[in-house]
Every structure is written in C-alpha cells, then in structure tokens.
Amino acid sequence: MSEVYIYDAVRTPRGKRNGGAAAVSPIQLGATPLRALSERNDLSGNQVGDVVMGCVVPVGEQGGDIARASVLAAGWPIEVPAVQINRFCGSGLDAVGQAAGQVGAGMVDIAVGGGVESMSRVPMGADRGAWASDPRETLSSHYIPQGVGADVIATQYGYSRTDVDSYAAESQARAAAAVQGGRFAKSIVPIKNTAGLVECDQDEHMRPGTTVEALAKLRPAFEAAGKAAFDQRIKFKYPDLEQINHVHTGGNSSGIVDGAAAVLLGNRDAGGTLGRKPRARLRSWANIGSEPSIMLTGPVPATRLALKRAGMELSDVDLFEINEAFASVVMFAMEELSLDHAKVNVNGGAIALGHPLGATGAMLLGTVLDELERQDKTVGLITLCVAGGMGTAAVIERI
C-alpha cells in the first residue's frame, strides 16, 4: 500500500442533549464538517473519490445512507459517492480507516472519513438490535448493558467510587483548561441552521469546577439494572465475582451529545491537487474482537495490534486519546498498558465533552493531531472500546 496522509480534520462542537445542535437535522449536522473541509481547503468536492461516515443508530432521521445525504446537503457534486458504516462507538475512527484503505490501495487519490450522530433527535438504542434486546439472543452471549460491564471492570480491578469520580473530575478540569486555552478552536466549526444562523458554536456538555465531592452525591446509574437481572447473568460467566460494585454514574460516564466530524485523507499526489502540505500520515489502524459480555476491554489489544502494524512500541507514542466511554475503561487501559496519565486524554475526554457515538473516533483523531502540533510532538494513538466486544485504534505521525 502507498502511504496515506491526513490533510485536515474538523469537527462540530459537541451539543448537549436537546441543546443548540438539536435544532439542526442529522443530515445538516453531517454536512457541516464537509462544508468546512471545502471552505478551509478550497475543495470543490469533485476531487473526492469517496466519503465514509460512521453512524451508530441509522434509523429515523439518520436512516438510509446519511453519508450520501450529507454529501448532497453540503453542496458537493452529485458524482461524489458516500457510504454509512456502523461499528458502534468505533464507527468514526473505522470510517477514517476504511477511507484510508481506498487511498492506500490506489483506488482513489482523495477520500473523507468521519461520522455523525444526533443523539437528541435519534436516541441511543432506537434501532433495538436483537443482540441487545431479544432474550433468546442475549442469554447465549451473556449480554449485559455497557454500564454494568464498566462496573464489572471496576470490580475486577478494584476501582472504588472515589477512584472513578476522581478520574471524572480530572477530565472536567482538563477539558475546561483546554477550552480556556483555545486548544479546540483550530478545528471546531459552528453548527448553523438552514437560514445560516449559528445554533451551536462551542462544546456544551462540560461542567467546569466539578469536584469529587459533588460527583459522590450522584446515584449509581446501572445498579438497578444489575440487581434486576444482569449481575446474576455476568456471574454465570465469571463465577468468582461475589458482588458487583456499581460505581458508575452520569458524572463519570460519557455524555450524551450531538456532533459530526470529517477527516480529509489523500496520497502524496493529493497535496498538489489541494495545494497544501499534509499535516500527518496515518501509520496504521486496527480493529479487534474482545470479550463480548463485558465488551469494553478492546482498547488494549487494539492498541497493541495497531502499534505492531505501525512497527512501533508504546514508548514511541507521545499522546494517547482513549475514549472515555466510562471512567473504568480508560483506567483499565492505562493500567494494562502501563501508561502515564500525563500522556492520556490531556484535554479531557467524553466524560466532560460528550460522546456523539458515530463521530467520536474521527473527532479524537483531530484532537490528538491538533495537540501534537501545539506541543511540537510526533506520534499520537487513538483508541475506542466498541459494543459487542470489539476495539479500534489508529496511529498517526505528524509531518
């Protein structure tokens, strides 16, 4: 394969549930970063060989092929094809990988990978997949909800309520410092309605000043579901678990938000077409399967595989973005990989900023690229846990 370069990465703000972004349709939300790529890079659209966008709940207003609808809504030529993919929370990063694969294979010179999710207008779980909702299917896989899975990880690794709340408070503090320092300003583009009026121009989910003491007052979010059925179910899989310690709440879990992102990819010749130099190269990407009942441990093996494919070691990575689906997910990954928290999620994560399911992976790639440039560092790694027991990761190298 030829080398794949990252020429630009943009994202919308993360709009809180029923906040500013909720006034905009999912199609217009998805079109927003595509328009921004055109404006920032003098991109007419006809140079783009394909657009791949992640969307985790592709029903209702997000149904059909929202990537194609977003391309047309962005005003790109009708000749530009587009496809929507769903690898749950890994969709946005996997979309970048699938777009990059076409570039690397020589099928296209330029492609776009990204994602969109309007969680206000199309609620999580609206697709009602049988694997998570039909008892005939859930029993055989020992299915439990993700939040209970996060609590199981905390129980297995001895993370207390104070531990996960402390991690969450730090995420809020880091995100607040990032916003105050303008670290996201380079890549955020405002969300506008069809009249051209701005509906959302900044991340809305954050709660600056959050303390461990305030978080301690929140009730466990998944204890009722666990005690009703799922604690017992997971004990069939892990009989050594005497009792599940339910420590996750709305305050130390990822926020429900709306958002979209897009990454402009190309081969070396694309630089001449675009009239600009690449910002980074995509060294590798990887998807793996992991234990499906707990389902949230995938970032560890995905990270190892992506680094192996890149010919790198953990010590080569300057900055990590590990999606904060739940506090225990990141804490587990840092412990298993022996990572210094000073190199992980340095600008906060989804606990503070929110997790627009299909878009998050592409957002995190842009976040780590901006931060590598700000700190004058070289290698970044992005990884996310994925429902159903999977993980996805990618390694980028700044140029």
PDB file of C-alpha atoms in Angstrom, residues 294-397:
ATOM      1  CA  ILE A 294     -18.117  -7.070  29.436  1.00  0.00           C
ATOM      2  CA  MET A 295     -17.349  -5.742  25.919  1.00  0.00           C
ATOM      3  CA  LEU A 296     -15.261  -2.701  26.960  1.00  0.00           C
ATOM      4  CA  THR A 297     -11.701  -4.071  27.167  1.00  0.00           C
ATOM      5  CA  GLY A 298     -10.943  -3.805  23.445  1.00  0.00           C
ATOM      6  CA  PRO A 299      -8.697  -0.700  23.508  1.00  0.00           C
ATOM      7  CA  VAL A 300      -5.832  -2.738  24.983  1.00  0.00           C
ATOM      8  CA  PRO A 301      -5.468  -5.393  22.253  1.00  0.00           C
ATOM      9  CA  ALA A 302      -6.458  -2.884  19.545  1.00  0.00           C
ATOM     10  CA  THR A 303      -3.645  -0.582  20.678  1.00  0.00           C
ATOM     11  CA  ARG A 304      -1.128  -3.405  20.618  1.00  0.00           C
ATOM     12  CA  LEU A 305      -2.170  -4.520  17.136  1.00  0.00           C
ATOM     13  CA  ALA A 306      -2.127  -1.001  15.692  1.00  0.00           C
ATOM     14  CA  LEU A 307       1.362  -0.421  17.083  1.00  0.00           C
ATOM     15  CA  LYS A 308       2.565  -3.760  15.732  1.00  0.00           C
ATOM     16  CA  ARG A 309       1.277  -2.855  12.280  1.00  0.00           C
ATOM     17  CA  ALA A 310       2.995   0.532  12.519  1.00  0.00           C
ATOM     18  CA  GLY A 311       6.268  -1.094  13.607  1.00  0.00           C
ATOM     19  CA  MET A 312       6.188   0.902  16.831  1.00  0.00           C
ATOM     20  CA  GLU A 313       6.274   0.409  20.578  1.00  0.00           C
ATOM     21  CA  LEU A 314       4.198   2.074  23.285  1.00  0.00           C
ATOM     22  CA  SER A 315       7.241   4.173  24.142  1.00  0.00           C
ATOM     23  CA  ASP A 316       7.130   5.729  20.665  1.00  0.00           C
ATOM     24  CA  VAL A 317       3.730   7.312  21.317  1.00  0.00           C
ATOM     25  CA  ASP A 318       3.732  10.885  22.581  1.00  0.00           C
ATOM     26  CA  LEU A 319      -0.008  11.306  23.197  1.00  0.00           C
ATOM     27  CA  PHE A 320      -2.942   8.926  23.597  1.00  0.00           C
ATOM     28  CA  GLU A 321      -6.662   9.521  23.121  1.00  0.00           C
ATOM     29  CA  ILE A 322      -8.622   6.726  24.811  1.00  0.00           C
ATOM     30  CA  ASN A 323     -12.339   7.304  24.548  1.00  0.00           C
ATOM     31  CA  GLU A 324     -13.903   7.915  27.940  1.00  0.00           C
ATOM     32  CA  ALA A 325     -16.960   5.729  27.487  1.00  0.00           C
ATOM     33  CA  PHE A 326     -16.733   5.134  31.245  1.00  0.00           C
ATOM     34  CA  ALA A 327     -14.010   6.055  33.708  1.00  0.00           C
ATOM     35  CA  SER A 328     -13.051   2.426  34.368  1.00  0.00           C
ATOM     36  CA  VAL A 329     -12.445   1.803  30.651  1.00  0.00           C
ATOM     37  CA  VAL A 330      -9.625   4.337  30.483  1.00  0.00           C
ATOM     38  CA  MET A 331      -8.281   3.416  33.914  1.00  0.00           C
ATOM     39  CA  PHE A 332      -8.142  -0.248  32.879  1.00  0.00           C
ATOM     40  CA  ALA A 333      -6.351   0.580  29.623  1.00  0.00           C
ATOM     41  CA  MET A 334      -3.810   2.798  31.373  1.00  0.00           C
ATOM     42  CA  GLU A 335      -3.114   0.085  33.932  1.00  0.00           C
ATOM     43  CA  GLU A 336      -2.823  -2.764  31.428  1.00  0.00           C
ATOM     44  CA  LEU A 337      -0.585  -0.752  29.088  1.00  0.00           C
ATOM     45  CA  SER A 338       1.359   0.984  31.899  1.00  0.00           C
ATOM     46  CA  LEU A 339       0.570   4.436  30.507  1.00  0.00           C
ATOM     47  CA  ASP A 340       1.347   7.719  32.204  1.00  0.00           C
ATOM     48  CA  HIS A 341      -1.896   9.669  32.689  1.00  0.00           C
ATOM     49  CA  ALA A 342       0.052  12.801  31.747  1.00  0.00           C
ATOM     50  CA  LYS A 343       0.096  11.477  28.153  1.00  0.00           C
ATOM     51  CA  VAL A 344      -3.515  10.298  28.043  1.00  0.00           C
ATOM     52  CA  ASN A 345      -6.521  12.488  27.202  1.00  0.00           C
ATOM     53  CA  VAL A 346      -4.595  15.623  28.051  1.00  0.00           C
ATOM     54  CA  ASN A 347      -7.524  17.843  27.038  1.00  0.00           C
ATOM     55  CA  GLY A 348     -10.169  15.832  28.815  1.00  0.00           C
ATOM     56  CA  GLY A 349     -12.483  13.383  27.144  1.00  0.00           C
ATOM     57  CA  ALA A 350     -16.031  12.182  26.639  1.00  0.00           C
ATOM     58  CA  ILE A 351     -16.898  12.331  30.333  1.00  0.00           C
ATOM     59  CA  ALA A 352     -16.536  16.103  30.145  1.00  0.00           C
ATOM     60  CA  LEU A 353     -17.133  16.762  26.452  1.00  0.00           C
ATOM     61  CA  GLY A 354     -19.580  14.024  25.465  1.00  0.00           C
ATOM     62  CA  HIS A 355     -19.576  11.070  23.100  1.00  0.00           C
ATOM     63  CA  PRO A 356     -21.535  11.537  19.826  1.00  0.00           C
ATOM     64  CA  LEU A 357     -21.321   7.843  19.054  1.00  0.00           C
ATOM     65  CA  GLY A 358     -20.672   7.657  15.315  1.00  0.00           C
ATOM     66  CA  ALA A 359     -18.486  10.771  15.218  1.00  0.00           C
ATOM     67  CA  THR A 360     -16.254  10.415  18.277  1.00  0.00           C
ATOM     68  CA  GLY A 361     -13.418   8.424  16.733  1.00  0.00           C
ATOM     69  CA  ALA A 362     -12.898  10.959  13.947  1.00  0.00           C
ATOM     70  CA  MET A 363     -13.121  13.779  16.497  1.00  0.00           C
ATOM     71  CA  LEU A 364     -10.406  12.206  18.633  1.00  0.00           C
ATOM     72  CA  LEU A 365      -8.078  11.902  15.657  1.00  0.00           C
ATOM     73  CA  GLY A 366      -8.380  15.629  15.052  1.00  0.00           C
ATOM     74  CA  THR A 367      -7.953  16.373  18.747  1.00  0.00           C
ATOM     75  CA  VAL A 368      -4.694  14.473  19.045  1.00  0.00           C
ATOM     76  CA  LEU A 369      -3.378  15.940  15.786  1.00  0.00           C
ATOM     77  CA  ASP A 370      -4.018  19.482  16.989  1.00  0.00           C
ATOM     78  CA  GLU A 371      -2.359  18.707  20.302  1.00  0.00           C
ATOM     79  CA  LEU A 372       0.702  17.128  18.664  1.00  0.00           C
ATOM     80  CA  GLU A 373       1.128  20.329  16.686  1.00  0.00           C
ATOM     81  CA  ARG A 374       0.611  22.501  19.755  1.00  0.00           C
ATOM     82  CA  GLN A 375       3.165  20.586  21.801  1.00  0.00           C
ATOM     83  CA  ASP A 376       5.520  20.040  18.823  1.00  0.00           C
ATOM     84  CA  LYS A 377       5.363  16.265  19.292  1.00  0.00           C
ATOM     85  CA  THR A 378       5.193  13.496  16.735  1.00  0.00           C
ATOM     86  CA  VAL A 379       3.130  10.344  17.347  1.00  0.00           C
ATOM     87  CA  GLY A 380      -0.456  10.020  18.527  1.00  0.00           C
ATOM     88  CA  LEU A 381      -2.632   6.970  19.135  1.00  0.00           C
ATOM     89  CA  ILE A 382      -6.430   6.946  19.190  1.00  0.00           C
ATOM     90  CA  THR A 383      -8.455   4.031  20.538  1.00  0.00           C
ATOM     91  CA  LEU A 384     -12.071   3.314  21.489  1.00  0.00           C
ATOM     92  CA  CYS A 385     -13.948   0.449  23.098  1.00  0.00           C
ATOM     93  CA  VAL A 386     -16.756  -0.903  20.934  1.00  0.00           C
ATOM     94  CA  ALA A 387     -20.073  -2.543  21.808  1.00  0.00           C
ATOM     95  CA  GLY A 388     -20.370  -6.256  21.179  1.00  0.00           C
ATOM     96  CA  GLY A 389     -16.839  -6.822  22.385  1.00  0.00           C
ATOM     97  CA  MET A 390     -14.560  -5.035  19.921  1.00  0.00           C
ATOM     98  CA  GLY A 391     -11.914  -2.348  19.891  1.00  0.00           C
ATOM     99  CA  THR A 392     -10.497   0.017  17.299  1.00  0.00           C
ATOM    100  CA  ALA A 393      -7.272   2.011  17.189  1.00  0.00           C
ATOM    101  CA  ALA A 394      -5.150   4.111  14.842  1.00  0.00           C
ATOM    102  CA  VAL A 395      -1.651   5.556  14.915  1.00  0.00           C
ATOM    103  CA  ILE A 396      -0.816   8.890  13.301  1.00  0.00           C
ATOM    104  CA  GLU A 397       2.577  10.507  12.813  1.00  0.00           C
TER     105      GLU A 397
END
